[in-house]
XYZ file of C-alpha atoms in Angstrom:
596
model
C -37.147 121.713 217.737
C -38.607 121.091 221.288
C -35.910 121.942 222.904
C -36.063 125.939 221.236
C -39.757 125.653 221.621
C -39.712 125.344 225.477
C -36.787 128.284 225.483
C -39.807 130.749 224.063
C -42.380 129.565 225.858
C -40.538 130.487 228.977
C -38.915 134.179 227.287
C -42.748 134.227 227.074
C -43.326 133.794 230.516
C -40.701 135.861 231.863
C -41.654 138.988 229.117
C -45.235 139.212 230.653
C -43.514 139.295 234.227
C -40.900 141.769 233.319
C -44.241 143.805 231.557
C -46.078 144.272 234.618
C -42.916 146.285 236.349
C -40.863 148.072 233.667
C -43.486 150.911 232.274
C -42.011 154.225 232.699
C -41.366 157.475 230.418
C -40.864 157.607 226.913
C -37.373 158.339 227.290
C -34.941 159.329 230.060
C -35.001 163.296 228.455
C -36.660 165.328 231.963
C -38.143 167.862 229.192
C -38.628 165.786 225.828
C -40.519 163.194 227.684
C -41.701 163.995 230.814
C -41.611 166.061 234.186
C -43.366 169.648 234.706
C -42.246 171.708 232.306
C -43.453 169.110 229.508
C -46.735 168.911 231.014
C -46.991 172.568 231.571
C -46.480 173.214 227.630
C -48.157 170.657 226.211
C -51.217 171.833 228.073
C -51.397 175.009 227.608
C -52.007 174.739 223.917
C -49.022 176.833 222.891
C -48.543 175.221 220.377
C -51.202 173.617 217.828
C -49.317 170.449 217.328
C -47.767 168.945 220.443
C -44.891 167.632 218.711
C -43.630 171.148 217.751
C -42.358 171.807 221.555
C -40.513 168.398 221.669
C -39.208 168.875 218.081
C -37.520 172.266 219.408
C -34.167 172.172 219.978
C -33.025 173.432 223.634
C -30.320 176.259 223.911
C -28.967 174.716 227.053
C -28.911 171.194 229.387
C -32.214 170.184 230.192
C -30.829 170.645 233.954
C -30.035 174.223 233.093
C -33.567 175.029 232.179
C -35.480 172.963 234.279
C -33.854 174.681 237.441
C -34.702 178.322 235.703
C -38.301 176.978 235.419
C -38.526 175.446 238.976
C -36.838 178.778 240.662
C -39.192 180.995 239.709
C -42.292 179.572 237.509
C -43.017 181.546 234.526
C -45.822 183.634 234.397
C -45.535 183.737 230.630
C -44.964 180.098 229.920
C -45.041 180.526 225.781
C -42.361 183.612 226.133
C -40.043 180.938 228.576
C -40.260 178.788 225.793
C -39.257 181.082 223.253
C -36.432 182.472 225.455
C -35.009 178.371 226.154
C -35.584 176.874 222.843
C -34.667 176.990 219.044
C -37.205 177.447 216.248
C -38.752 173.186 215.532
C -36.372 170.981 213.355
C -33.663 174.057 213.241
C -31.383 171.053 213.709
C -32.545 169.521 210.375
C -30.304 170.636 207.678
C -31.583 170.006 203.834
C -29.492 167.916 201.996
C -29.294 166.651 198.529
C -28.417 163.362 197.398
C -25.093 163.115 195.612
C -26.046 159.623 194.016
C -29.731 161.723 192.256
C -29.858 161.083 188.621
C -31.774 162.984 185.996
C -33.568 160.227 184.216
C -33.086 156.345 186.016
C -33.538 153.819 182.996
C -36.899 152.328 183.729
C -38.596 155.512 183.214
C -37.723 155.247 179.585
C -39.704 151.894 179.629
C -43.221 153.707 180.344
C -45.293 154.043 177.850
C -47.276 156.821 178.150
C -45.217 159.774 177.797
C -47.577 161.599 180.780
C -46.629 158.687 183.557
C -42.747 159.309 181.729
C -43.088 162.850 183.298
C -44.932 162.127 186.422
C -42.281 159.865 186.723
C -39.528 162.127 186.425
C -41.638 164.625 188.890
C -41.511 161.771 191.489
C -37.119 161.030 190.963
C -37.020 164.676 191.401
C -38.878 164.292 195.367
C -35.930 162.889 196.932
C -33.918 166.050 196.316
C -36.295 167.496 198.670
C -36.891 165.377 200.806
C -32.801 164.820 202.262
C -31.984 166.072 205.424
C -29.373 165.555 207.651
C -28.807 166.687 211.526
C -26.148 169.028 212.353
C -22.918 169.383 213.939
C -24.666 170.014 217.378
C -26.941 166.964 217.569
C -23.602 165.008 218.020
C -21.661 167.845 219.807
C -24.663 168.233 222.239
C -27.270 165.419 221.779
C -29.132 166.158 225.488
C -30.243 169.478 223.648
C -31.788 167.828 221.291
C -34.637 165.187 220.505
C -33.512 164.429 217.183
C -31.262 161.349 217.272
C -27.408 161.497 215.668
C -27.444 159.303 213.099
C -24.394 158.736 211.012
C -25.574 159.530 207.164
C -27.893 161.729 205.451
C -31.060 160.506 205.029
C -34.981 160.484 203.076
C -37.728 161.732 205.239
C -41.366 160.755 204.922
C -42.121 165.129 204.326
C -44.685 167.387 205.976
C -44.458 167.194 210.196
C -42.400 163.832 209.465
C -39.062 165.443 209.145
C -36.811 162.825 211.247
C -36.999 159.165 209.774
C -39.409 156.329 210.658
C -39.066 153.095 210.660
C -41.201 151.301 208.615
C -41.302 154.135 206.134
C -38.066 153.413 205.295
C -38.585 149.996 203.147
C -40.713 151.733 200.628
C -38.438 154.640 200.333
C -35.521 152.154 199.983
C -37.285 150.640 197.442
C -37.702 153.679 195.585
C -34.561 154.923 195.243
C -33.165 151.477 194.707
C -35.340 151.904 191.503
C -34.083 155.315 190.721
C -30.441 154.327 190.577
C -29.408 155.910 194.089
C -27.880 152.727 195.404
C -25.508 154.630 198.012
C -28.358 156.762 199.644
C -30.241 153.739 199.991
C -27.450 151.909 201.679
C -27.153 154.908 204.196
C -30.758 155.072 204.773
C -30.078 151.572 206.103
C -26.906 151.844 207.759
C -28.257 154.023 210.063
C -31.008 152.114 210.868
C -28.610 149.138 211.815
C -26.830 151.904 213.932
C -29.757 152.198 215.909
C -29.776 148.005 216.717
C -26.134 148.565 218.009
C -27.879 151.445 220.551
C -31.199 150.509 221.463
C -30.796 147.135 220.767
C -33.998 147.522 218.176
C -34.914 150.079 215.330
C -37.114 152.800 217.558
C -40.255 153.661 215.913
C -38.375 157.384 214.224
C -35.531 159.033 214.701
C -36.194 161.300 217.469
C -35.330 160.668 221.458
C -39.090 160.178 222.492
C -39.615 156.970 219.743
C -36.744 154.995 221.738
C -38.829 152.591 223.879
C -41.328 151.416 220.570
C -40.871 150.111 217.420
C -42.619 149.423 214.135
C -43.041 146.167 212.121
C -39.823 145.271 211.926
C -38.623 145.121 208.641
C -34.985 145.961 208.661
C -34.111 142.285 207.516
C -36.324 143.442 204.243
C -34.495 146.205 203.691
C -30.787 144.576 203.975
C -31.902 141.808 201.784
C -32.922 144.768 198.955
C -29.789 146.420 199.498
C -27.757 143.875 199.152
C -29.792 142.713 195.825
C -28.869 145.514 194.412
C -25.043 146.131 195.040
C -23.928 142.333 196.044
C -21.579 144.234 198.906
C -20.466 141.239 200.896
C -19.184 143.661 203.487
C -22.128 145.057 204.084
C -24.333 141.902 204.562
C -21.470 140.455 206.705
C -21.322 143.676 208.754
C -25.475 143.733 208.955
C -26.733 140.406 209.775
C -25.407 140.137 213.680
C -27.209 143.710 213.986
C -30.368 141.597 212.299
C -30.376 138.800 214.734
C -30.077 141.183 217.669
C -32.981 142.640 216.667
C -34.754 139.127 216.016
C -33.773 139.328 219.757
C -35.526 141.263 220.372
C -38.775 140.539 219.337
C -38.599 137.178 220.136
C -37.565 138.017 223.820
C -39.407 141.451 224.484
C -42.664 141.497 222.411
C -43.182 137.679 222.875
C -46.271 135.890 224.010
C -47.716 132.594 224.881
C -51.127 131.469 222.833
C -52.115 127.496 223.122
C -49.255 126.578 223.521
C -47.138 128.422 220.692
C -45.070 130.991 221.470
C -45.785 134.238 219.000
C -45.262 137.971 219.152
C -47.353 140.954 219.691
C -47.150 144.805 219.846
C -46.462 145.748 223.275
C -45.257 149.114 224.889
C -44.564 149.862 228.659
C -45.108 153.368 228.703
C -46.877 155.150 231.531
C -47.538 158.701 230.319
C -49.020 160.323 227.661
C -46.909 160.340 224.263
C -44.748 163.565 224.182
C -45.848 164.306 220.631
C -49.128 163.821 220.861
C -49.331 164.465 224.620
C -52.699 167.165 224.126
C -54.238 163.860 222.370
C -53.745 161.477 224.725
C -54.815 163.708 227.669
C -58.065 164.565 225.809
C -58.484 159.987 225.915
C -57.221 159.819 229.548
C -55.138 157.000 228.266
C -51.490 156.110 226.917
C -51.557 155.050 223.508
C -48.432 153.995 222.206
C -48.307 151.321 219.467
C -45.724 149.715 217.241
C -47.686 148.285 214.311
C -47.573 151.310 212.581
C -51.839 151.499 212.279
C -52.129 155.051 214.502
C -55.042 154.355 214.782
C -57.766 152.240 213.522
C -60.712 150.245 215.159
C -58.517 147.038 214.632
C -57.024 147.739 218.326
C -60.007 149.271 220.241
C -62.640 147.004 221.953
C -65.656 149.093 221.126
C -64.486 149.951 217.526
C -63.888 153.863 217.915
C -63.054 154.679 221.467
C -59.273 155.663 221.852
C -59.516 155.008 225.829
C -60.786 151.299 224.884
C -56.923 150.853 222.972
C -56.325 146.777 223.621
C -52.969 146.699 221.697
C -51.287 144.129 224.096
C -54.274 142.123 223.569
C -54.258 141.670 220.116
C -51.757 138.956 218.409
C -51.116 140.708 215.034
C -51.243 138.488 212.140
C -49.163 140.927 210.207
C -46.423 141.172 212.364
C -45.937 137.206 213.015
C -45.956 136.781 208.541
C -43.198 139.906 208.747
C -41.439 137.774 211.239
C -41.661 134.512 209.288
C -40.426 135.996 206.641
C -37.499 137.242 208.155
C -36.371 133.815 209.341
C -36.548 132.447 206.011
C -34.509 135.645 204.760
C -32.102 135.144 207.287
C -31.590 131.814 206.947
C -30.806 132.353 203.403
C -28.415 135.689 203.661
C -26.321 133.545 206.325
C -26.113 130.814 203.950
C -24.225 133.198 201.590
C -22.324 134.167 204.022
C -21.096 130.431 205.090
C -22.370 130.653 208.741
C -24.559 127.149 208.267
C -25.062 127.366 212.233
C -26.803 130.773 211.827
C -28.690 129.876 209.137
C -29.966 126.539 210.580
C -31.313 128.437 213.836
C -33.497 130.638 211.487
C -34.517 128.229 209.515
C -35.493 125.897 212.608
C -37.586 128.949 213.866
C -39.088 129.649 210.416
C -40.385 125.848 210.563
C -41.289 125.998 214.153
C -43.748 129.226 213.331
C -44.626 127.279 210.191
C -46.356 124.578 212.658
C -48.850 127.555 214.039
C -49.562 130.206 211.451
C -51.950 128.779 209.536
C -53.586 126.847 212.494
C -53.744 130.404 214.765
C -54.586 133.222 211.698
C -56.523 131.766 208.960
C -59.931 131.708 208.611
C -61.427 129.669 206.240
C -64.817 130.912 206.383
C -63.567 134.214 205.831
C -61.201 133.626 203.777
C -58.623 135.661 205.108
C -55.868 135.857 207.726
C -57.412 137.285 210.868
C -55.722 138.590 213.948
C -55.841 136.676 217.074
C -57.764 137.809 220.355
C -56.762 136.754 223.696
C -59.529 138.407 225.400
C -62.398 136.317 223.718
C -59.978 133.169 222.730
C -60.900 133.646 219.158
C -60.535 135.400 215.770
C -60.738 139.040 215.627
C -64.010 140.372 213.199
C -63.645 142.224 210.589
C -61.751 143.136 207.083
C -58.183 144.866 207.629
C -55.604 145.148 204.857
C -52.986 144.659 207.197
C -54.148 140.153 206.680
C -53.529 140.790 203.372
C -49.862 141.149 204.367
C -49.190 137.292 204.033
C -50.103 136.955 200.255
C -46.186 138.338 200.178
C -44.350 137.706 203.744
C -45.691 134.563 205.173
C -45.122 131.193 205.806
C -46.036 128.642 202.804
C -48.844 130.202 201.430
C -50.412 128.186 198.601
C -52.268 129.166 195.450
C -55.555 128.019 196.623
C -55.010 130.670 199.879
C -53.971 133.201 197.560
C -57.763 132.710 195.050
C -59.541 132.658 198.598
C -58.597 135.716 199.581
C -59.040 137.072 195.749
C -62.670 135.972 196.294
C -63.050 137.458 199.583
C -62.217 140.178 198.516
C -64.341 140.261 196.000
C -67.283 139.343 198.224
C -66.945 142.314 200.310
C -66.978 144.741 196.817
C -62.819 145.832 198.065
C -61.773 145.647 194.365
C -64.527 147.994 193.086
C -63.335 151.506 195.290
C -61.652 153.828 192.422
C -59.334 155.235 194.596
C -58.152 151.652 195.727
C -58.115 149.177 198.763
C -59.368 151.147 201.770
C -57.846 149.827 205.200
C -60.887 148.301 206.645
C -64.958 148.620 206.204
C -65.448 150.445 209.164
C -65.582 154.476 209.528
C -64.396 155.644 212.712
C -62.621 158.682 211.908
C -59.744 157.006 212.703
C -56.678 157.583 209.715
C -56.286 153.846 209.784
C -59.829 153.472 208.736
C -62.269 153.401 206.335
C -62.370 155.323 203.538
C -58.346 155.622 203.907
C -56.095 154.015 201.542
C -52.438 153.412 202.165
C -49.312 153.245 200.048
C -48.299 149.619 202.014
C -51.456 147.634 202.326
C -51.948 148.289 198.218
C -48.311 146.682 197.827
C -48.788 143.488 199.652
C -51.225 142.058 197.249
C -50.267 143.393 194.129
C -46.610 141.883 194.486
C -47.849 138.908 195.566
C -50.041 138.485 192.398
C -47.999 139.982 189.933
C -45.189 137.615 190.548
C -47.793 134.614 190.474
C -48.299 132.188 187.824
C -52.257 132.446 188.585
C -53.721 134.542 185.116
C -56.347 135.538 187.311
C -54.116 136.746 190.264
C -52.300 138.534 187.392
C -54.966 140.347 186.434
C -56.230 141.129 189.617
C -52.718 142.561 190.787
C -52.740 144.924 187.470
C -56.606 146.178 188.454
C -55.386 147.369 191.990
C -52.442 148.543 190.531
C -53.901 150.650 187.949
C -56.548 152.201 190.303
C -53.751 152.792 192.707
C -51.695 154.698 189.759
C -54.510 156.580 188.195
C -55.926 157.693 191.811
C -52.245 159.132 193.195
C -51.588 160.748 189.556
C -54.954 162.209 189.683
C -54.317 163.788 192.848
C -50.667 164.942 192.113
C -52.265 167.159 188.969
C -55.051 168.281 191.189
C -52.812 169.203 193.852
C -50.185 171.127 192.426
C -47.832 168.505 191.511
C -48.149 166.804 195.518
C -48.358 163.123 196.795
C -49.904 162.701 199.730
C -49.281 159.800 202.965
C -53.229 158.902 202.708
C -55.772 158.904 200.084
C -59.932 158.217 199.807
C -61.126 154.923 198.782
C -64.107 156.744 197.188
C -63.451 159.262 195.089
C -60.033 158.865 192.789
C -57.227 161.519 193.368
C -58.804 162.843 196.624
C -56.423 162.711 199.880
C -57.734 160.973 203.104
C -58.249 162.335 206.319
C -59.097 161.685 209.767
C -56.588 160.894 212.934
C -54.650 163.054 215.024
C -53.196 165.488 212.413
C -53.850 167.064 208.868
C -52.756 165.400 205.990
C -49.515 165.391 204.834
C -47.729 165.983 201.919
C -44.410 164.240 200.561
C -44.390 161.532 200.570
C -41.943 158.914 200.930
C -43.604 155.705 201.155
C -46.361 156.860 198.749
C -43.721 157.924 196.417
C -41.915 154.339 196.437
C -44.898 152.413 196.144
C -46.153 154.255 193.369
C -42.478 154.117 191.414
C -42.347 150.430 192.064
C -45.978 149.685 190.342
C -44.905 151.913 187.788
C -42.234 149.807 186.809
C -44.121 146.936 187.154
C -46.939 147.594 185.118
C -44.706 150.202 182.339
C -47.278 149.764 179.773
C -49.984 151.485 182.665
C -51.292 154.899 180.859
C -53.119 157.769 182.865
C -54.897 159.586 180.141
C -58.452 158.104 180.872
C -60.488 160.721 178.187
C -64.213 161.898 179.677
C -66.607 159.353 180.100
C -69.008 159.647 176.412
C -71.917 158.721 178.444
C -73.477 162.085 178.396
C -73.521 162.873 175.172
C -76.819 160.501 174.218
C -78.953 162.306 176.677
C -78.040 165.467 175.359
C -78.348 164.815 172.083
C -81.657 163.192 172.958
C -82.051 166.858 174.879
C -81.544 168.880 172.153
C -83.557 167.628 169.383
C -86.602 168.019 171.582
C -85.557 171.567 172.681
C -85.596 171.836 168.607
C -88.360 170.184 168.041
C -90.566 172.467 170.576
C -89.216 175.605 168.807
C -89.656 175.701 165.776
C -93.148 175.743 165.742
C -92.598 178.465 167.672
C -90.346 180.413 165.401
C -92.628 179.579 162.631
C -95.287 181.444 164.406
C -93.577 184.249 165.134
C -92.367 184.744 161.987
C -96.181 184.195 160.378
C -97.105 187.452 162.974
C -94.124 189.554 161.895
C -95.133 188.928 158.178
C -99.052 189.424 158.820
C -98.258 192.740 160.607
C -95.800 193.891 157.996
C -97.717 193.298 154.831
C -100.961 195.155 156.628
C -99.002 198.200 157.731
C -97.517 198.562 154.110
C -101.371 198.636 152.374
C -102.284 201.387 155.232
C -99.916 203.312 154.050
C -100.205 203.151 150.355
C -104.076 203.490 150.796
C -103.977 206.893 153.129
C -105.745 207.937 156.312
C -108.999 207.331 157.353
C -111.945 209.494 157.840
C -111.443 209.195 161.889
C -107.404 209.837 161.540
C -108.087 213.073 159.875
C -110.802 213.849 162.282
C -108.070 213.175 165.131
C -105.675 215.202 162.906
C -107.915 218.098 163.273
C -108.435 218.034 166.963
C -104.706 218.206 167.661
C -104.354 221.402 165.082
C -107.248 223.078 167.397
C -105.581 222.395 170.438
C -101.793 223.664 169.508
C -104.070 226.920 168.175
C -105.435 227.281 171.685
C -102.319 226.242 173.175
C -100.471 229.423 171.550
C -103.190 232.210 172.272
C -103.114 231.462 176.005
């Protein structure tokens, strides 16, 4: 145990040296991820979204192209592109699952016959959202950024039409649920193709992702996958992949904090990210990050300042649970297996990030599992979802943890948003911000708690649950039948906003999460009727509106009779002296009237 202790300590020490020389590009691409012509495009605005240049697919080398543009610069840089390049995600061909089923059996267990056909609507989403590269991202992969992966695959939807990493488990999970077992086990197989390359899973499947990940959770994913079939082979066949990519982390994205060796976020890129290169210029600053949270005050020193970005910084209590959980998977998947040696390792590092993870991240007074700071030597401030991540992936959590945090929550008035558990307290317009609510940060908690033995963890789980149900099903009817990546804490149905791009529509992860809790909760109903509270004050309304006018209409109707019943004895008595006087008059004048 000492012994593998010292060994990271010193990977630790050697990462930060190896950090301080190795920054570079993106990728080695000269026009997907940097040189002259990338800068040139991206900052001339051509396009409105700078990933829809470096999504284009090129119609020769890179070396043919660049040499056209260094011979004789364009004077018409938008026509150059349209003369060198193919329309964005042309090499994106949509595919259809051959495993998609009509009706997968747990739908049949819902209760409401409404969440039944939302259901249904949501089984029916990963017809549309297959894709699969063509022929020439293999035949000619310098001409493209899209990566060749072997097997078809489920995108996230909207600009998100490659795959991303740690999208991926909740789509999994999803189809898992809806009885496509083999596109699930593609989905995957593809990712472990990517360990065998890069030596990690890149953060999406395009050439400009290679040098950053996302919370790694490809261990996750193999352990549902194999769940579900029992395929031997396959779990034989994944698990040296899985401990490359433990590797990885553990050598690459190390660091040293009072002595225990734990892992961070941490990209050595030098230039602005090729799609969002516009963005990043606008910051002066280079802002790629693995954890996923694009962005959110959690990583910038003054709260809402892109330029003041700290990732490298920050020791991610999210990321160190993932990890610990993935020791204690792995540990376990090797044991069925029969490789004890393997599965001893894992579950000596499992134990040895036991010894730190409660002593580092939790916060009593808070009750929560905070992030570490190396810049101030303490906790990081502040509610995040992503400490809520432990309640599921973490090492020995105990009941009493799990009613802390239930409390805490509580405290801070997180439970009471309809539209569910926004991301943090704290509005800065970033999308990983307050009021956003996300697909994975509801999950966490209500797994946790639903699979307790705690009533009131239970009930709590079912509560988030619901409000995460009736918010997304709210939306999809208000939103012509669409799911959305994002929603608003504050307002039930409504999509979120903020970030680097509008929202988007699809949506993978949304759509697994929301699958899963349905079959969690099948007795969960989304016909909530109109609130009765208005009627009292109307009624209240309306008998005064009746009781003002009547007296009115009484009146009236006294008048109309008054007027009436004179006019009739006028006219039964005859005129009056003056009437025929008048009656007179008028004869004289018509006389006088005809002789002129």
């Amino acid at each position: 145990m000492v012994m593998m202790k010292e060994l990271l300590l010193l990977a630790a020490v050697l990462c930060v040296c190896l950090h301080t020389t190795r920054a570079g590009p993106a990728c080695n691409n000269p026009v997907y991820c940097y040189g002259d012509l990338l800068d040139a495009v991206q900052r001339s605005n051509i396009f409105p979204d700078s990933k829809t240049f470096v999504d284009r697919p090129l119609k020769a080398s890179p070396e043919v192209i660049l040499s056209s543009f260094t011979a004789s610069p364009p004077t018409q840089l938008h026509q150059f592109v349209l003369n060198w390049t193919l329309e964005s995600n042309s090499d994106l061909l949509p595919w259809e699952p051959d495993d998609w089923t009509e009706g997968p059996s747990f739908i049949a267990d819902l209760a409401d016959p409404l969440v039944r056909e939302w259901a249904n609507g949501l089984n029916k989403e990963w017809r549309l959202l297959g894709r699969q590269v063509s022929p020439s991202v293999r035949q000619q992969p310098d001409q493209h950024s899209l990566l060749p992966l072997p097997h078809p695959f489920i995108v996230p939807g909207g600009r998100f039409g490659e795959i991303y990493y740690w999208d991926t488990y909740w789509i999994v999970k999803g189809l898992l649920l809806c009885e496509m077992q083999q596109t699930a086990q593609n989905m995957v197989l593809n990712l472990l193709s990517l360990v065998d390359k890069y030596g990690m899973v890149p953060n999406g499947g395009r050439v400009y992702y290679t040098r950053r990940s996302q919370p790694p959770l490809l261990t996750q994913m193999v352990d549902l996958v194999y769940g579900a079939t029992e395929n031997v082979t396959f779990l034989t066949e994944a698990l040296p992949r899985l401990s490359k990519e433990w590797e990885f982390w553990m050598n690459e994205r190390v660091v040293s904090v009072q002595g225990y060796s734990l892992n961070r976020y941490a990209v050595d890129i030098d230039s602005p990210r090729p799609e969002a290169y516009t963005e990043d210029l606008a910051t002066a600053s280079t802002l790629p990050l693995e954890s996923g949270m694009d962005f959110s005050s959690r990583w910038l020193r003054d709260g809402h300042t892109l330029s003041t970005i700290h990732t490298q910084s920050i020791v991610p209590v999210d990321l160190n649970a993932i990890l610990c959980s993935n020791e204690a998977t792995l540990a376990r998947l090797y044991t069925i297996i029969g490789n004890t040696s393997a599965a001893a390792m894992f579950e000596a590092a499992k134990a040895s990030r036991e010894q730190y993870f409660d002593a580092l991240f939790w916060n009593e007074t808070e009750g929560l599992w905070l992030d570490w700071n190396r810049d101030t030597g303490n906790h990081s401030t502040g509610f995040y979802s992503s400490s809520l991540v432990p309640l599921l992936w973490g090492c020995s959590v105990n009941t009493s943890q799990h009613r802390r945090v239930l409390t805490s929550l509580r405290e801070r008035g997180l439970l009471n948003y309809p539209g569910g558990l926004p991301t943090s307290l704290y509005e800065s317009g970033q999308q990983w911000d307050y009021p956003n609510v996300w697909a994975p940060h509801q999950w966490f908690p209500v797994v946790a708690w639903q699979q307790s033995q705690d009533q009131e963890l239970q009930a709590a789980a079912q509560h988030m649950a619901e409000a995460w149900i009736v918010s997304t099903y709210t939306g999809w009817k208000q939103y012509n039948r669409t799911m959305f990546e994002k929603y608003n804490c504050t307002v039930s149905g409504v999509p979120g906003g903020g970030g680097e791009y509008v929202i988007q529509a699809g949506f993978g992860w949304t759509n697994g999460v929301t699958l899963h809790f349905l079959s969690l909760f099948p007795a969960s109903t989304v016909d909530h009727p109109p609130s009765l509270g208005w009627v009292a004050p109307v009624v209240v309304l309306l008998i005064l509106l009746i009781a003002g006018t009547l007296p009115c209409v009484l009146w009236l109707q006294w008048i109309y009779k008054t007027g009436e019943r004179r006019y009739r004895n006028r006219v039964q008595q005859g005129p009056t002296m003056d009437e025929e006087t008048k009656s007179d008059d008028t004869l004289d004048t018509n006389e006088h009237r005809e002789l002129l």
